[in-house]
PDB file of C-alpha atoms in Angstrom:
ATOM      1  CA  ASP A  44      31.122 -37.246   5.303  1.00  0.00           C
ATOM      2  CA  SER A  45      29.795 -37.606   8.376  1.00  0.00           C
ATOM      3  CA  GLY A  46      32.275 -39.530  10.413  1.00  0.00           C
ATOM      4  CA  VAL A  47      30.019 -42.645  10.009  1.00  0.00           C
ATOM      5  CA  THR A  48      32.058 -45.659   8.053  1.00  0.00           C
ATOM      6  CA  GLN A  49      30.372 -48.146   6.731  1.00  0.00           C
ATOM      7  CA  THR A  50      31.217 -51.295   4.170  1.00  0.00           C
ATOM      8  CA  PRO A  51      30.672 -52.021   1.810  1.00  0.00           C
ATOM      9  CA  LYS A  52      28.638 -49.918   0.171  1.00  0.00           C
ATOM     10  CA  HIS A  53      27.068 -52.087  -2.016  1.00  0.00           C
ATOM     11  CA  LEU A  54      26.544 -56.132  -2.007  1.00  0.00           C
ATOM     12  CA  ILE A  55      24.637 -58.153  -4.276  1.00  0.00           C
ATOM     13  CA  THR A  56      24.420 -61.645  -2.903  1.00  0.00           C
ATOM     14  CA  ALA A  57      22.336 -65.931  -3.151  1.00  0.00           C
ATOM     15  CA  THR A  58      19.785 -66.599  -1.374  1.00  0.00           C
ATOM     16  CA  GLY A  59      20.933 -68.350   1.706  1.00  0.00           C
ATOM     17  CA  GLN A  60      24.471 -66.534   2.103  1.00  0.00           C
ATOM     18  CA  ARG A  61      25.209 -64.945   4.740  1.00  0.00           C
ATOM     19  CA  VAL A  62      27.185 -61.235   5.105  1.00  0.00           C
ATOM     20  CA  THR A  63      28.564 -59.210   7.645  1.00  0.00           C
ATOM     21  CA  LEU A  64      27.605 -55.631   7.341  1.00  0.00           C
ATOM     22  CA  ARG A  65      30.347 -53.237   9.092  1.00  0.00           C
ATOM     23  CA  CYS A  66      30.064 -49.635  10.775  1.00  0.00           C
ATOM     24  CA  SER A  67      32.905 -47.118  12.745  1.00  0.00           C
ATOM     25  CA  PRO A  68      31.362 -44.856  14.075  1.00  0.00           C
ATOM     26  CA  ARG A  69      32.105 -40.848  14.778  1.00  0.00           C
ATOM     27  CA  SER A  70      35.069 -39.966  16.672  1.00  0.00           C
ATOM     28  CA  GLY A  71      34.268 -40.446  19.887  1.00  0.00           C
ATOM     29  CA  ASP A  72      30.739 -41.395  20.225  1.00  0.00           C
ATOM     30  CA  LEU A  73      29.900 -44.932  22.017  1.00  0.00           C
ATOM     31  CA  SER A  74      26.296 -45.505  20.902  1.00  0.00           C
ATOM     32  CA  VAL A  75      25.920 -47.517  17.941  1.00  0.00           C
ATOM     33  CA  TYR A  76      22.030 -47.709  15.881  1.00  0.00           C
ATOM     34  CA  TRP A  77      21.428 -50.844  13.203  1.00  0.00           C
ATOM     35  CA  TYR A  78      18.403 -49.772  10.988  1.00  0.00           C
ATOM     36  CA  GLN A  79      16.806 -51.409   8.074  1.00  0.00           C
ATOM     37  CA  GLN A  80      15.084 -49.158   5.591  1.00  0.00           C
ATOM     38  CA  SER A  81      12.655 -51.326   2.645  1.00  0.00           C
ATOM     39  CA  LEU A  82      10.512 -50.478   0.256  1.00  0.00           C
ATOM     40  CA  ASP A  83       7.623 -51.645   1.449  1.00  0.00           C
ATOM     41  CA  GLN A  84       8.351 -51.588   5.671  1.00  0.00           C
ATOM     42  CA  GLY A  85      10.137 -48.059   5.263  1.00  0.00           C
ATOM     43  CA  LEU A  86      12.315 -47.259   8.173  1.00  0.00           C
ATOM     44  CA  GLN A  87      12.825 -49.617  11.205  1.00  0.00           C
ATOM     45  CA  PHE A  88      15.277 -49.814  14.429  1.00  0.00           C
ATOM     46  CA  LEU A  89      17.085 -52.668  14.230  1.00  0.00           C
ATOM     47  CA  ILE A  90      19.291 -52.302  17.067  1.00  0.00           C
ATOM     48  CA  GLN A  91      21.615 -50.516  19.022  1.00  0.00           C
ATOM     49  CA  TYR A  92      24.974 -51.477  20.932  1.00  0.00           C
ATOM     50  CA  TYR A  93      26.580 -48.588  23.651  1.00  0.00           C
ATOM     51  CA  ASN A  94      30.164 -49.493  24.129  1.00  0.00           C
ATOM     52  CA  GLY A  95      29.819 -53.073  23.699  1.00  0.00           C
ATOM     53  CA  GLU A  96      27.529 -53.955  24.978  1.00  0.00           C
ATOM     54  CA  GLU A  97      23.438 -54.352  23.784  1.00  0.00           C
ATOM     55  CA  ARG A  98      21.463 -51.109  25.114  1.00  0.00           C
ATOM     56  CA  ALA A  99      17.939 -52.112  22.957  1.00  0.00           C
ATOM     57  CA  LYS A 100      16.437 -53.816  20.876  1.00  0.00           C
ATOM     58  CA  GLY A 101      14.153 -54.157  17.569  1.00  0.00           C
ATOM     59  CA  ASN A 102      12.369 -55.797  15.268  1.00  0.00           C
ATOM     60  CA  ILE A 103      15.619 -57.364  14.727  1.00  0.00           C
ATOM     61  CA  LEU A 104      14.935 -61.263  12.999  1.00  0.00           C
ATOM     62  CA  GLU A 105      16.563 -64.447  14.335  1.00  0.00           C
ATOM     63  CA  ARG A 106      19.028 -64.974  11.123  1.00  0.00           C
ATOM     64  CA  PHE A 107      20.503 -61.256  12.473  1.00  0.00           C
ATOM     65  CA  SER A 108      22.985 -60.470  14.814  1.00  0.00           C
ATOM     66  CA  ALA A 109      25.285 -58.199  15.401  1.00  0.00           C
ATOM     67  CA  GLN A 110      27.560 -56.847  17.922  1.00  0.00           C
ATOM     68  CA  GLN A 111      30.533 -54.178  19.439  1.00  0.00           C
ATOM     69  CA  PHE A 112      33.771 -54.128  19.014  1.00  0.00           C
ATOM     70  CA  PRO A 113      36.049 -52.816  22.228  1.00  0.00           C
ATOM     71  CA  ASP A 114      36.898 -50.324  19.225  1.00  0.00           C
ATOM     72  CA  LEU A 115      33.540 -49.984  19.194  1.00  0.00           C
ATOM     73  CA  HIS A 116      33.005 -50.866  15.596  1.00  0.00           C
ATOM     74  CA  SER A 117      30.307 -53.187  14.717  1.00  0.00           C
ATOM     75  CA  GLU A 118      29.500 -55.518  12.750  1.00  0.00           C
ATOM     76  CA  LEU A 119      25.655 -56.441  11.474  1.00  0.00           C
ATOM     77  CA  ASN A 120      25.284 -60.131  10.406  1.00  0.00           C
ATOM     78  CA  LEU A 121      22.832 -61.456   8.115  1.00  0.00           C
ATOM     79  CA  SER A 122      22.504 -65.455   7.751  1.00  0.00           C
ATOM     80  CA  SER A 123      20.422 -67.294   5.514  1.00  0.00           C
ATOM     81  CA  LEU A 124      19.317 -64.471   3.033  1.00  0.00           C
ATOM     82  CA  GLU A 125      16.120 -64.286   1.856  1.00  0.00           C
ATOM     83  CA  LEU A 126      14.947 -61.970  -1.440  1.00  0.00           C
ATOM     84  CA  GLY A 127      12.951 -60.137   1.476  1.00  0.00           C
ATOM     85  CA  ASP A 128      16.282 -59.226   2.792  1.00  0.00           C
ATOM     86  CA  SER A 129      17.372 -56.571   0.291  1.00  0.00           C
ATOM     87  CA  ALA A 130      17.421 -52.781   2.147  1.00  0.00           C
ATOM     88  CA  LEU A 131      19.099 -50.369   2.400  1.00  0.00           C
ATOM     89  CA  TYR A 132      20.950 -50.601   6.186  1.00  0.00           C
ATOM     90  CA  PHE A 133      21.947 -47.649   7.848  1.00  0.00           C
ATOM     91  CA  CYS A 134      24.345 -47.522  11.014  1.00  0.00           C
ATOM     92  CA  ALA A 135      24.077 -44.391  13.067  1.00  0.00           C
ATOM     93  CA  SER A 136      26.736 -43.304  16.114  1.00  0.00           C
ATOM     94  CA  SER A 137      25.441 -41.003  19.046  1.00  0.00           C
ATOM     95  CA  VAL A 138      27.418 -40.175  21.741  1.00  0.00           C
ATOM     96  CA  SER A 139      25.625 -41.462  24.633  1.00  0.00           C
ATOM     97  CA  ARG A 140      23.618 -44.347  25.789  1.00  0.00           C
ATOM     98  CA  GLU A 141      20.326 -41.893  25.939  1.00  0.00           C
ATOM     99  CA  PRO A 142      18.337 -40.303  23.723  1.00  0.00           C
ATOM    100  CA  GLY A 143      19.299 -36.759  24.754  1.00  0.00           C
ATOM    101  CA  TYR A 144      21.961 -36.386  21.755  1.00  0.00           C
ATOM    102  CA  GLY A 145      21.310 -36.678  17.806  1.00  0.00           C
ATOM    103  CA  TYR A 146      22.509 -39.132  15.220  1.00  0.00           C
ATOM    104  CA  THR A 147      24.776 -38.911  13.194  1.00  0.00           C
ATOM    105  CA  PHE A 148      23.854 -41.284   9.779  1.00  0.00           C
ATOM    106  CA  GLY A 149      26.145 -43.351   7.508  1.00  0.00           C
ATOM    107  CA  SER A 150      25.791 -43.423   3.523  1.00  0.00           C
ATOM    108  CA  GLY A 151      24.252 -47.119   4.195  1.00  0.00           C
ATOM    109  CA  THR A 152      25.127 -50.152   2.472  1.00  0.00           C
ATOM    110  CA  ARG A 153      22.574 -51.436  -0.092  1.00  0.00           C
ATOM    111  CA  LEU A 154      21.959 -55.069  -0.217  1.00  0.00           C
ATOM    112  CA  THR A 155      20.343 -56.954  -2.833  1.00  0.00           C
ATOM    113  CA  VAL A 156      19.721 -61.179  -2.766  1.00  0.00           C
ATOM    114  CA  VAL A 157      18.858 -62.109  -5.827  1.00  0.00           C
TER     115      VAL A 157
ATOM    116  CA  LYS B  70      -2.045 -48.718  13.686  1.00  0.00           C
ATOM    117  CA  ASN B  71       1.178 -46.693  12.932  1.00  0.00           C
ATOM    118  CA  GLU B  72       3.068 -45.511  16.280  1.00  0.00           C
ATOM    119  CA  VAL B  73       3.402 -42.605  14.516  1.00  0.00           C
ATOM    120  CA  GLU B  74       1.508 -40.382  12.106  1.00  0.00           C
ATOM    121  CA  GLN B  75       2.773 -37.979   8.976  1.00  0.00           C
ATOM    122  CA  SER B  76       1.186 -35.818   6.806  1.00  0.00           C
ATOM    123  CA  PRO B  77       1.379 -34.679   4.479  1.00  0.00           C
ATOM    124  CA  GLN B  78       2.702 -37.924   2.268  1.00  0.00           C
ATOM    125  CA  ASN B  79       3.073 -36.012  -0.899  1.00  0.00           C
ATOM    126  CA  LEU B  80       3.553 -31.887  -0.950  1.00  0.00           C
ATOM    127  CA  THR B  81       4.917 -29.540  -3.144  1.00  0.00           C
ATOM    128  CA  ALA B  82       5.890 -26.198  -3.574  1.00  0.00           C
ATOM    129  CA  GLN B  83       6.201 -22.985  -5.070  1.00  0.00           C
ATOM    130  CA  GLU B  84      10.462 -21.485  -3.970  1.00  0.00           C
ATOM    131  CA  GLY B  85      10.240 -18.928  -1.403  1.00  0.00           C
ATOM    132  CA  GLU B  86       7.278 -20.780  -0.026  1.00  0.00           C
ATOM    133  CA  PHE B  87       6.794 -21.344   4.161  1.00  0.00           C
ATOM    134  CA  ILE B  88       6.219 -24.846   4.553  1.00  0.00           C
ATOM    135  CA  THR B  89       4.683 -27.074   7.723  1.00  0.00           C
ATOM    136  CA  ILE B  90       5.020 -30.894   8.152  1.00  0.00           C
ATOM    137  CA  ASN B  91       3.100 -32.519  10.575  1.00  0.00           C
ATOM    138  CA  CYS B  92       4.136 -35.118  13.455  1.00  0.00           C
ATOM    139  CA  SER B  93       1.255 -37.121  15.847  1.00  0.00           C
ATOM    140  CA  TYR B  94       2.559 -39.734  18.005  1.00  0.00           C
ATOM    141  CA  SER B  95       0.661 -42.362  20.157  1.00  0.00           C
ATOM    142  CA  VAL B  96       3.666 -43.769  22.829  1.00  0.00           C
ATOM    143  CA  GLY B  97       4.780 -41.981  25.200  1.00  0.00           C
ATOM    144  CA  ILE B  98       8.404 -40.469  24.264  1.00  0.00           C
ATOM    145  CA  SER B  99      11.635 -39.944  25.686  1.00  0.00           C
ATOM    146  CA  ALA B 100      13.158 -38.589  22.171  1.00  0.00           C
ATOM    147  CA  LEU B 101      11.566 -36.832  18.881  1.00  0.00           C
ATOM    148  CA  HIS B 102      14.238 -36.733  16.038  1.00  0.00           C
ATOM    149  CA  TRP B 103      13.567 -35.197  12.624  1.00  0.00           C
ATOM    150  CA  LEU B 104      15.425 -37.336   9.522  1.00  0.00           C
ATOM    151  CA  GLN B 105      15.516 -34.729   6.235  1.00  0.00           C
ATOM    152  CA  GLN B 106      16.500 -38.426   3.192  1.00  0.00           C
ATOM    153  CA  HIS B 107      17.634 -37.109   0.143  1.00  0.00           C
ATOM    154  CA  PRO B 108      17.218 -38.747  -3.253  1.00  0.00           C
ATOM    155  CA  GLY B 109      20.940 -40.127  -3.232  1.00  0.00           C
ATOM    156  CA  GLY B 110      19.221 -41.767   0.057  1.00  0.00           C
ATOM    157  CA  GLY B 111      22.086 -40.054   2.618  1.00  0.00           C
ATOM    158  CA  ILE B 112      20.173 -39.541   5.679  1.00  0.00           C
ATOM    159  CA  VAL B 113      21.159 -36.648   7.806  1.00  0.00           C
ATOM    160  CA  SER B 114      19.319 -36.138  11.375  1.00  0.00           C
ATOM    161  CA  LEU B 115      18.162 -32.340  11.574  1.00  0.00           C
ATOM    162  CA  PHE B 116      16.567 -32.078  15.204  1.00  0.00           C
ATOM    163  CA  MET B 117      16.168 -33.916  18.554  1.00  0.00           C
ATOM    164  CA  LEU B 118      13.412 -32.592  20.350  1.00  0.00           C
ATOM    165  CA  SER B 119      12.033 -34.107  23.509  1.00  0.00           C
ATOM    166  CA  SER B 120      10.397 -30.277  24.555  1.00  0.00           C
ATOM    167  CA  GLY B 121       9.813 -27.118  23.212  1.00  0.00           C
ATOM    168  CA  LYS B 122      10.657 -26.065  20.395  1.00  0.00           C
ATOM    169  CA  LYS B 123      14.892 -25.837  18.333  1.00  0.00           C
ATOM    170  CA  LYS B 124      16.131 -23.426  15.371  1.00  0.00           C
ATOM    171  CA  HIS B 125      18.338 -23.944  12.600  1.00  0.00           C
ATOM    172  CA  GLY B 126      18.745 -21.791   9.619  1.00  0.00           C
ATOM    173  CA  ARG B 127      15.724 -21.503   7.951  1.00  0.00           C
ATOM    174  CA  LEU B 128      14.267 -25.264   9.970  1.00  0.00           C
ATOM    175  CA  ILE B 129      12.299 -24.757  12.531  1.00  0.00           C
ATOM    176  CA  ALA B 130      10.717 -27.943  14.751  1.00  0.00           C
ATOM    177  CA  THR B 131       8.458 -28.253  17.938  1.00  0.00           C
ATOM    178  CA  ILE B 132       6.718 -31.024  19.943  1.00  0.00           C
ATOM    179  CA  ASN B 133       3.663 -30.404  21.877  1.00  0.00           C
ATOM    180  CA  ILE B 134       4.041 -33.260  24.801  1.00  0.00           C
ATOM    181  CA  GLN B 135       0.851 -32.686  26.012  1.00  0.00           C
ATOM    182  CA  GLU B 136      -0.881 -33.270  22.576  1.00  0.00           C
ATOM    183  CA  LYS B 137       1.125 -35.796  21.132  1.00  0.00           C
ATOM    184  CA  HIS B 138       2.633 -33.582  18.348  1.00  0.00           C
ATOM    185  CA  SER B 139       5.651 -31.766  16.290  1.00  0.00           C
ATOM    186  CA  SER B 140       5.723 -30.076  13.869  1.00  0.00           C
ATOM    187  CA  LEU B 141       8.394 -29.190  11.298  1.00  0.00           C
ATOM    188  CA  HIS B 142       9.053 -25.628   8.988  1.00  0.00           C
ATOM    189  CA  ILE B 143      10.818 -25.119   6.213  1.00  0.00           C
ATOM    190  CA  THR B 144      10.583 -21.252   5.834  1.00  0.00           C
ATOM    191  CA  ALA B 145      11.800 -19.056   2.765  1.00  0.00           C
ATOM    192  CA  SER B 146      11.497 -22.562   0.959  1.00  0.00           C
ATOM    193  CA  HIS B 147      14.683 -23.918  -1.817  1.00  0.00           C
ATOM    194  CA  PRO B 148      15.140 -26.546  -4.578  1.00  0.00           C
ATOM    195  CA  ARG B 149      17.807 -27.783  -2.200  1.00  0.00           C
ATOM    196  CA  ASP B 150      15.086 -28.333   0.961  1.00  0.00           C
ATOM    197  CA  SER B 151      13.593 -31.182  -1.559  1.00  0.00           C
ATOM    198  CA  ALA B 152      14.040 -34.273  -0.019  1.00  0.00           C
ATOM    199  CA  VAL B 153      11.750 -36.467   2.847  1.00  0.00           C
ATOM    200  CA  TYR B 154      11.357 -35.832   5.783  1.00  0.00           C
ATOM    201  CA  ILE B 155      10.378 -38.271   8.596  1.00  0.00           C
ATOM    202  CA  CYS B 156       9.542 -38.324  12.100  1.00  0.00           C
ATOM    203  CA  ALA B 157      10.811 -40.974  14.776  1.00  0.00           C
ATOM    204  CA  VAL B 158      10.355 -40.983  18.008  1.00  0.00           C
ATOM    205  CA  ARG B 159      12.017 -43.142  20.946  1.00  0.00           C
ATOM    206  CA  SER B 160      10.385 -44.635  22.715  1.00  0.00           C
ATOM    207  CA  THR B 161      10.002 -45.195  26.794  1.00  0.00           C
ATOM    208  CA  GLY B 162       9.681 -48.321  26.617  1.00  0.00           C
ATOM    209  CA  ASN B 163      13.665 -47.902  24.398  1.00  0.00           C
ATOM    210  CA  GLN B 164      11.985 -48.979  20.880  1.00  0.00           C
ATOM    211  CA  PHE B 165      12.003 -46.527  17.648  1.00  0.00           C
ATOM    212  CA  TYR B 166       8.959 -46.029  15.547  1.00  0.00           C
ATOM    213  CA  PHE B 167       9.388 -43.848  12.236  1.00  0.00           C
ATOM    214  CA  GLY B 168       7.263 -42.173  10.036  1.00  0.00           C
ATOM    215  CA  THR B 169       6.432 -42.761   6.486  1.00  0.00           C
ATOM    216  CA  GLY B 170       7.688 -39.828   5.320  1.00  0.00           C
ATOM    217  CA  THR B 171       6.621 -36.681   3.697  1.00  0.00           C
ATOM    218  CA  SER B 172       8.427 -36.059   0.278  1.00  0.00           C
ATOM    219  CA  LEU B 173       8.845 -32.450  -0.611  1.00  0.00           C
ATOM    220  CA  THR B 174       8.904 -31.229  -4.201  1.00  0.00           C
ATOM    221  CA  VAL B 175      10.338 -26.939  -4.636  1.00  0.00           C
ATOM    222  CA  ILE B 176       9.739 -25.924  -7.587  1.00  0.00           C
ATOM    223  CA  PRO B 177      12.358 -22.882  -8.646  1.00  0.00           C
TER     224      PRO B 177
END
């Protein structure tokens, strides 16, 4: 157990639907990162939050949104789902907003859009 | 063009061999990470580097900022080292770029 908790572990949903992925960071970590890993695109950075504020933004689609709550857990919302959104979604956390520290990854949520 | 290039893409080694995986990048970076992903999918952060060299057990990571190059070495490789190793950089523009990974298989 890395200390980063992601739920659910697996999710199967239909095209056009909306889902919410949840991440609880390791105790004491203030930064949360979201990544998408698909077979054809590999790992891609989506977004980073630090202590509730958006810190960095990557290749996140407009149909996707995220937030970090006062208790530091984060949610990634995916809407108007398409087949191509099927992927592993990882959350990672770190203690700092700056890149001087390593990350701890969660075990991922496997999303299948049918 | 990918901002991060890794080589080799696939690597098969005999147990006990010394292994080197290379990573070259084209952007200015604030940090470089080496990640390990096991067949089950979980990702472990092995090293974060901004300069020099780090060692953890049988793993050694080096970075040459001037040459924009990093290497991950595994000494005395073991079948449990079989995994995909991914090089990732955080650019000075606060973006993350990932290599496509090196799939390592260590044969007993």
